mmCIF file of C-alpha atoms in Angstrom:
data_model
loop_
_atom_site.group_PDB
_atom_site.id
_atom_site.type_symbol
_atom_site.label_atom_id
_atom_site.label_comp_id
_atom_site.label_asym_id
_atom_site.label_seq_id
_atom_site.Cartn_x
_atom_site.Cartn_y
_atom_site.Cartn_z
ATOM 1 C CA UNK K 10 34.713 -29.364 -36.756
ATOM 2 C CA UNK K 11 33.336 -29.256 -33.221
ATOM 3 C CA UNK K 12 30.254 -27.304 -32.991
ATOM 4 C CA UNK K 13 30.303 -24.451 -30.601
ATOM 5 C CA UNK K 14 28.047 -24.710 -27.595
ATOM 6 C CA UNK K 15 26.808 -22.068 -25.287
ATOM 7 C CA UNK K 16 26.272 -22.673 -21.514
ATOM 8 C CA UNK K 17 22.990 -21.204 -20.857
ATOM 9 C CA UNK K 18 22.028 -20.741 -17.182
ATOM 10 C CA UNK K 19 18.593 -21.832 -16.405
ATOM 11 C CA UNK K 20 16.379 -18.997 -14.935
ATOM 12 C CA UNK K 21 15.471 -19.407 -11.076
ATOM 13 C CA UNK K 22 11.920 -19.344 -11.005
ATOM 14 C CA UNK K 23 11.569 -20.705 -7.609
ATOM 15 C CA UNK K 24 10.372 -18.671 -4.307
ATOM 16 C CA UNK K 25 10.847 -19.349 -0.670
ATOM 17 C CA UNK K 26 7.795 -20.743 1.371
ATOM 18 C CA UNK K 27 7.969 -17.420 3.285
ATOM 19 C CA UNK K 28 7.757 -15.038 0.281
ATOM 20 C CA UNK K 29 5.232 -17.270 -1.287
ATOM 21 C CA UNK K 30 2.937 -17.554 1.801
ATOM 22 C CA UNK K 31 2.965 -13.854 2.235
ATOM 23 C CA UNK K 32 2.071 -13.248 -1.032
ATOM 24 C CA UNK K 33 -0.718 -15.659 -1.512
ATOM 25 C CA UNK K 34 -2.331 -14.732 2.007
ATOM 26 C CA UNK K 35 -3.106 -11.228 0.377
ATOM 27 C CA UNK K 36 -4.904 -13.184 -2.618
ATOM 28 C CA UNK K 37 -6.729 -15.487 -0.288
ATOM 29 C CA UNK K 38 -7.835 -12.640 2.001
ATOM 30 C CA UNK K 39 -9.269 -10.993 -1.262
ATOM 31 C CA UNK K 40 -10.797 -14.291 -2.523
ATOM 32 C CA UNK K 41 -12.642 -14.812 0.705
ATOM 33 C CA UNK K 42 -13.775 -11.226 1.592
ATOM 34 C CA UNK K 43 -17.510 -11.473 1.972
ATOM 35 C CA UNK K 44 -18.186 -8.229 0.090
ATOM 36 C CA UNK K 45 -16.396 -9.659 -3.058
ATOM 37 C CA UNK K 46 -18.457 -12.733 -3.323
ATOM 38 C CA UNK K 47 -21.148 -11.224 -5.550
ATOM 39 C CA UNK K 48 -18.412 -10.176 -8.010
ATOM 40 C CA UNK K 49 -16.466 -13.434 -7.974
ATOM 41 C CA UNK K 50 -19.333 -15.392 -8.877
ATOM 42 C CA UNK K 51 -21.099 -12.870 -11.411
ATOM 43 C CA UNK K 52 -20.003 -14.597 -14.658
ATOM 44 C CA UNK K 53 -18.481 -17.648 -16.030
ATOM 45 C CA UNK K 54 -15.304 -15.769 -17.206
ATOM 46 C CA UNK K 55 -14.650 -14.536 -13.569
ATOM 47 C CA UNK K 56 -15.539 -17.921 -11.935
ATOM 48 C CA UNK K 57 -12.881 -19.388 -14.476
ATOM 49 C CA UNK K 58 -10.383 -17.104 -13.452
ATOM 50 C CA UNK K 59 -10.882 -17.620 -9.806
ATOM 51 C CA UNK K 60 -10.592 -21.351 -10.588
ATOM 52 C CA UNK K 61 -7.228 -20.689 -12.131
ATOM 53 C CA UNK K 62 -6.012 -18.655 -9.364
ATOM 54 C CA UNK K 63 -6.767 -21.078 -7.104
ATOM 55 C CA UNK K 64 -5.224 -23.920 -9.062
ATOM 56 C CA UNK K 65 -2.100 -21.865 -9.414
ATOM 57 C CA UNK K 66 -1.911 -21.429 -5.640
ATOM 58 C CA UNK K 67 -2.109 -25.342 -5.123
ATOM 59 C CA UNK K 68 0.543 -25.722 -7.725
ATOM 60 C CA UNK K 69 2.645 -23.456 -5.902
ATOM 61 C CA UNK K 70 2.025 -24.856 -2.503
ATOM 62 C CA UNK K 71 3.035 -28.150 -3.769
ATOM 63 C CA UNK K 72 6.384 -27.058 -5.287
ATOM 64 C CA UNK K 73 8.513 -24.114 -5.133
ATOM 65 C CA UNK K 74 10.432 -24.355 -8.505
ATOM 66 C CA UNK K 75 7.947 -22.621 -10.615
ATOM 67 C CA UNK K 76 6.573 -20.319 -8.017
ATOM 68 C CA UNK K 77 7.534 -16.891 -9.864
ATOM 69 C CA UNK K 78 5.752 -18.052 -13.088
ATOM 70 C CA UNK K 79 2.833 -19.171 -11.005
ATOM 71 C CA UNK K 80 2.613 -15.963 -9.198
ATOM 72 C CA UNK K 81 2.633 -13.937 -12.491
ATOM 73 C CA UNK K 82 -0.292 -16.061 -13.754
ATOM 74 C CA UNK K 83 -2.248 -15.282 -10.714
ATOM 75 C CA UNK K 84 -1.462 -11.563 -10.999
ATOM 76 C CA UNK K 85 -2.628 -11.312 -14.550
ATOM 77 C CA UNK K 86 -5.966 -12.937 -13.800
ATOM 78 C CA UNK K 87 -6.882 -10.199 -11.131
ATOM 79 C CA UNK K 88 -5.172 -7.130 -12.511
ATOM 80 C CA UNK K 89 -8.444 -5.318 -13.645
ATOM 81 C CA UNK K 90 -10.417 -6.356 -10.390
ATOM 82 C CA UNK K 91 -10.603 -2.942 -8.755
ATOM 83 C CA UNK K 92 -13.511 -1.083 -7.279
ATOM 84 C CA UNK K 93 -12.969 1.622 -9.814
ATOM 85 C CA UNK K 94 -13.608 -0.792 -12.812
ATOM 86 C CA UNK K 95 -15.881 -3.125 -11.029
ATOM 87 C CA UNK K 96 -18.840 -1.888 -8.978
ATOM 88 C CA UNK K 97 -19.680 -4.980 -7.320
ATOM 89 C CA UNK K 98 -16.396 -5.131 -5.535
ATOM 90 C CA UNK K 99 -15.854 -4.300 -1.802
ATOM 91 C CA UNK K 100 -12.064 -4.426 -1.937
ATOM 92 C CA UNK K 101 -9.485 -3.897 -4.596
ATOM 93 C CA UNK K 102 -7.150 -6.793 -5.992
ATOM 94 C CA UNK K 103 -4.408 -6.587 -3.615
ATOM 95 C CA UNK K 104 -1.498 -6.345 -5.925
ATOM 96 C CA UNK K 105 -1.537 -3.082 -7.977
ATOM 97 C CA UNK K 106 0.504 -2.555 -11.261
ATOM 98 C CA UNK K 107 3.904 -1.457 -10.405
ATOM 99 C CA UNK K 108 5.884 -2.166 -7.162
ATOM 100 C CA UNK K 109 4.266 -4.694 -5.046
ATOM 101 C CA UNK K 110 3.088 -3.630 -1.469
ATOM 102 C CA UNK K 111 4.346 -5.568 1.518
ATOM 103 C CA UNK K 112 1.032 -4.412 3.445
ATOM 104 C CA UNK K 113 -1.934 -7.135 3.818
ATOM 105 C CA UNK K 114 -4.917 -6.556 1.669
ATOM 106 C CA UNK K 115 -7.057 -5.059 4.427
ATOM 107 C CA UNK K 116 -4.452 -2.410 5.289
ATOM 108 C CA UNK K 117 -3.880 -1.342 1.640
ATOM 109 C CA UNK K 118 -7.511 -1.056 1.172
ATOM 110 C CA UNK K 119 -7.959 1.026 4.251
ATOM 111 C CA UNK K 120 -5.034 3.393 3.220
ATOM 112 C CA UNK K 121 -6.687 3.753 -0.269
ATOM 113 C CA UNK K 122 -9.989 4.523 1.080
ATOM 114 C CA UNK K 123 -8.618 6.910 3.541
ATOM 115 C CA UNK K 124 -6.579 8.757 1.152
ATOM 116 C CA UNK K 125 -9.586 9.281 -1.298
ATOM 117 C CA UNK K 126 -11.658 10.602 1.603
ATOM 118 C CA UNK K 127 -9.169 12.953 2.919
ATOM 119 C CA UNK K 128 -8.465 14.354 -0.748
ATOM 120 C CA UNK K 129 -12.401 14.728 -1.228
ATOM 121 C CA UNK K 130 -12.513 16.792 1.952
ATOM 122 C CA UNK K 131 -9.634 18.909 1.560
ATOM 123 C CA UNK K 132 -10.703 19.570 -2.097
ATOM 124 C CA UNK K 133 -14.059 20.757 -0.719
ATOM 125 C CA UNK K 134 -12.514 22.776 1.822
ATOM 126 C CA UNK K 135 -10.382 24.710 -0.845
ATOM 127 C CA UNK K 136 -13.283 25.229 -3.236
ATOM 128 C CA UNK K 137 -15.300 26.779 -0.483
ATOM 129 C CA UNK K 138 -12.796 28.896 1.155
ATOM 130 C CA UNK K 139 -11.034 31.741 -0.880
ATOM 131 C CA UNK K 140 -8.970 32.428 2.056
ATOM 132 C CA UNK K 141 -7.473 29.005 1.888
ATOM 133 C CA UNK K 142 -6.594 29.545 -1.811
ATOM 134 C CA UNK K 143 -4.807 32.632 -1.095
ATOM 135 C CA UNK K 144 -2.722 31.489 1.840
ATOM 136 C CA UNK K 145 -1.902 28.006 1.094
ATOM 137 C CA UNK K 146 1.570 27.488 -0.569
ATOM 138 C CA UNK K 147 3.872 24.818 -1.491
ATOM 139 C CA UNK K 148 6.335 23.722 0.993
ATOM 140 C CA UNK K 149 9.894 25.039 0.917
ATOM 141 C CA UNK K 150 10.950 21.455 0.771
ATOM 142 C CA UNK K 151 10.171 21.726 -2.904
ATOM 143 C CA UNK K 152 13.177 23.822 -3.880
ATOM 144 C CA UNK K 153 11.762 24.787 -7.284
ATOM 145 C CA UNK K 154 8.185 25.519 -6.338
ATOM 146 C CA UNK K 155 8.425 26.373 -2.709
ATOM 147 C CA UNK K 156 6.277 29.545 -1.706
ATOM 148 C CA UNK K 157 4.255 29.076 -4.689
ATOM 149 C CA UNK K 158 0.352 28.940 -4.556
ATOM 150 C CA UNK K 159 -1.311 25.644 -5.445
ATOM 151 C CA UNK K 160 -2.676 25.926 -8.770
ATOM 152 C CA UNK K 161 -6.002 24.116 -7.914
ATOM 153 C CA UNK K 162 -7.947 22.073 -5.498
ATOM 154 C CA UNK K 163 -6.806 18.750 -6.665
ATOM 155 C CA UNK K 164 -2.954 19.716 -6.202
ATOM 156 C CA UNK K 165 -3.856 21.040 -2.749
ATOM 157 C CA UNK K 166 -5.820 17.906 -1.753
ATOM 158 C CA UNK K 167 -3.460 15.397 -3.134
ATOM 159 C CA UNK K 168 -0.624 16.403 -0.923
ATOM 160 C CA UNK K 169 -2.761 16.019 2.192
ATOM 161 C CA UNK K 170 -3.864 12.716 1.188
ATOM 162 C CA UNK K 171 -0.503 11.391 0.377
ATOM 163 C CA UNK K 172 0.711 12.683 3.833
ATOM 164 C CA UNK K 173 -2.093 10.922 5.654
ATOM 165 C CA UNK K 174 -1.402 7.689 3.697
ATOM 166 C CA UNK K 175 2.424 7.812 4.655
ATOM 167 C CA UNK K 176 1.711 8.523 8.276
ATOM 168 C CA UNK K 177 -0.728 5.725 8.742
ATOM 169 C CA UNK K 178 1.565 3.360 6.756
ATOM 170 C CA UNK K 179 4.098 4.011 9.402
ATOM 171 C CA UNK K 180 1.610 3.306 12.192
ATOM 172 C CA UNK K 181 0.966 -0.165 10.694
ATOM 173 C CA UNK K 182 4.469 -0.816 10.198
ATOM 174 C CA UNK K 183 5.263 0.275 13.782
ATOM 175 C CA UNK K 184 2.619 -2.011 14.910
ATOM 176 C CA UNK K 185 0.590 0.976 16.295
ATOM 177 C CA UNK K 186 -2.466 0.503 14.021
ATOM 178 C CA UNK K 187 -4.192 -2.794 12.972
ATOM 179 C CA UNK K 188 -4.873 -1.734 9.470
ATOM 180 C CA UNK K 189 -8.767 -1.333 9.891
ATOM 181 C CA UNK K 190 -10.480 1.757 9.062
ATOM 182 C CA UNK K 191 -14.039 2.678 9.406
ATOM 183 C CA UNK K 192 -15.452 6.242 9.606
ATOM 184 C CA UNK K 193 -18.387 5.536 11.853
ATOM 185 C CA UNK K 194 -16.564 3.328 14.489
ATOM 186 C CA UNK K 195 -13.377 5.180 14.226
ATOM 187 C CA UNK K 196 -9.702 3.681 14.805
ATOM 188 C CA UNK K 197 -7.302 2.924 17.559
ATOM 189 C CA UNK K 198 -3.770 4.347 17.155
ATOM 190 C CA UNK K 199 -1.539 3.100 19.889
ATOM 191 C CA UNK K 200 0.728 5.668 21.586
ATOM 192 C CA UNK K 201 4.316 5.938 20.576
ATOM 193 C CA UNK K 202 6.748 3.725 22.430
ATOM 194 C CA UNK K 203 8.144 5.487 25.563
ATOM 195 C CA UNK K 204 11.692 6.813 25.043
ATOM 196 C CA UNK K 205 14.401 5.654 27.283
ATOM 197 C CA UNK K 206 15.186 8.074 30.161
ATOM 198 C CA UNK K 207 18.345 10.138 29.555
ATOM 199 C CA UNK K 208 21.256 9.434 31.575
ATOM 200 C CA UNK K 209 22.917 12.036 33.959
ATOM 201 C CA UNK K 210 25.902 12.458 31.726
ATOM 202 C CA UNK K 211 23.550 13.075 28.588
ATOM 203 C CA UNK K 212 21.462 15.875 30.716
ATOM 204 C CA UNK K 213 24.718 17.359 31.830
ATOM 205 C CA UNK K 214 26.045 17.595 28.143
ATOM 206 C CA UNK K 215 22.669 19.591 27.121
ATOM 207 C CA UNK K 216 22.852 21.851 30.015
ATOM 208 C CA UNK K 217 26.400 22.551 28.954
ATOM 209 C CA UNK K 218 25.483 23.239 25.283
ATOM 210 C CA UNK K 219 22.650 25.475 26.450
ATOM 211 C CA UNK K 220 25.039 27.639 28.495
ATOM 212 C CA UNK K 221 27.420 27.598 25.573
ATOM 213 C CA UNK K 222 24.824 28.980 23.197
ATOM 214 C CA UNK K 223 23.518 31.585 25.713
ATOM 215 C CA UNK K 224 26.978 33.118 26.051
ATOM 216 C CA UNK K 225 27.376 33.557 22.349
#
């Protein structure tokens, strides 16, 4: 009796040069950041981890077939390297747990810092101004809680921080901001692109619509 065999499809562990280089650039930016050097040489375990990361980068550069596995090993080594957990760091490990960001490490760090500073400022604003506590309410875009007051300073401030982070993420993706942030030196935001002038037909249609509305 013939033995039954199963056809198993080998899992694709490859990654394109573009995808690999984009990911690795963020890791290398973190590893070469001047403010991170003291931490990266602070113990034998961390030095070993850096060497493993660099070895896996070299292996991935040579061959594309195992890049997904190599990328996962790189992520494991640096997962806990955040400023919250490691006081010697000047920037966070560029890939957080969960969905990966497509932004470069310096832009991610700027957004995180900006969001934290905004939240702290708005929390202080809330705590020191009873009129703000009385009059600030949740947006009506929230169909279940719209119009309700915020319960505390954290809830009030977190929404402001998220809004600023989203706004500056869009500035970066629209190439209006370079991703660098410094409270003292400030930032430069390019103006929005000029809109195309309206055609005569489009202007005429708008005038006609206005006339129709005014006659109602």
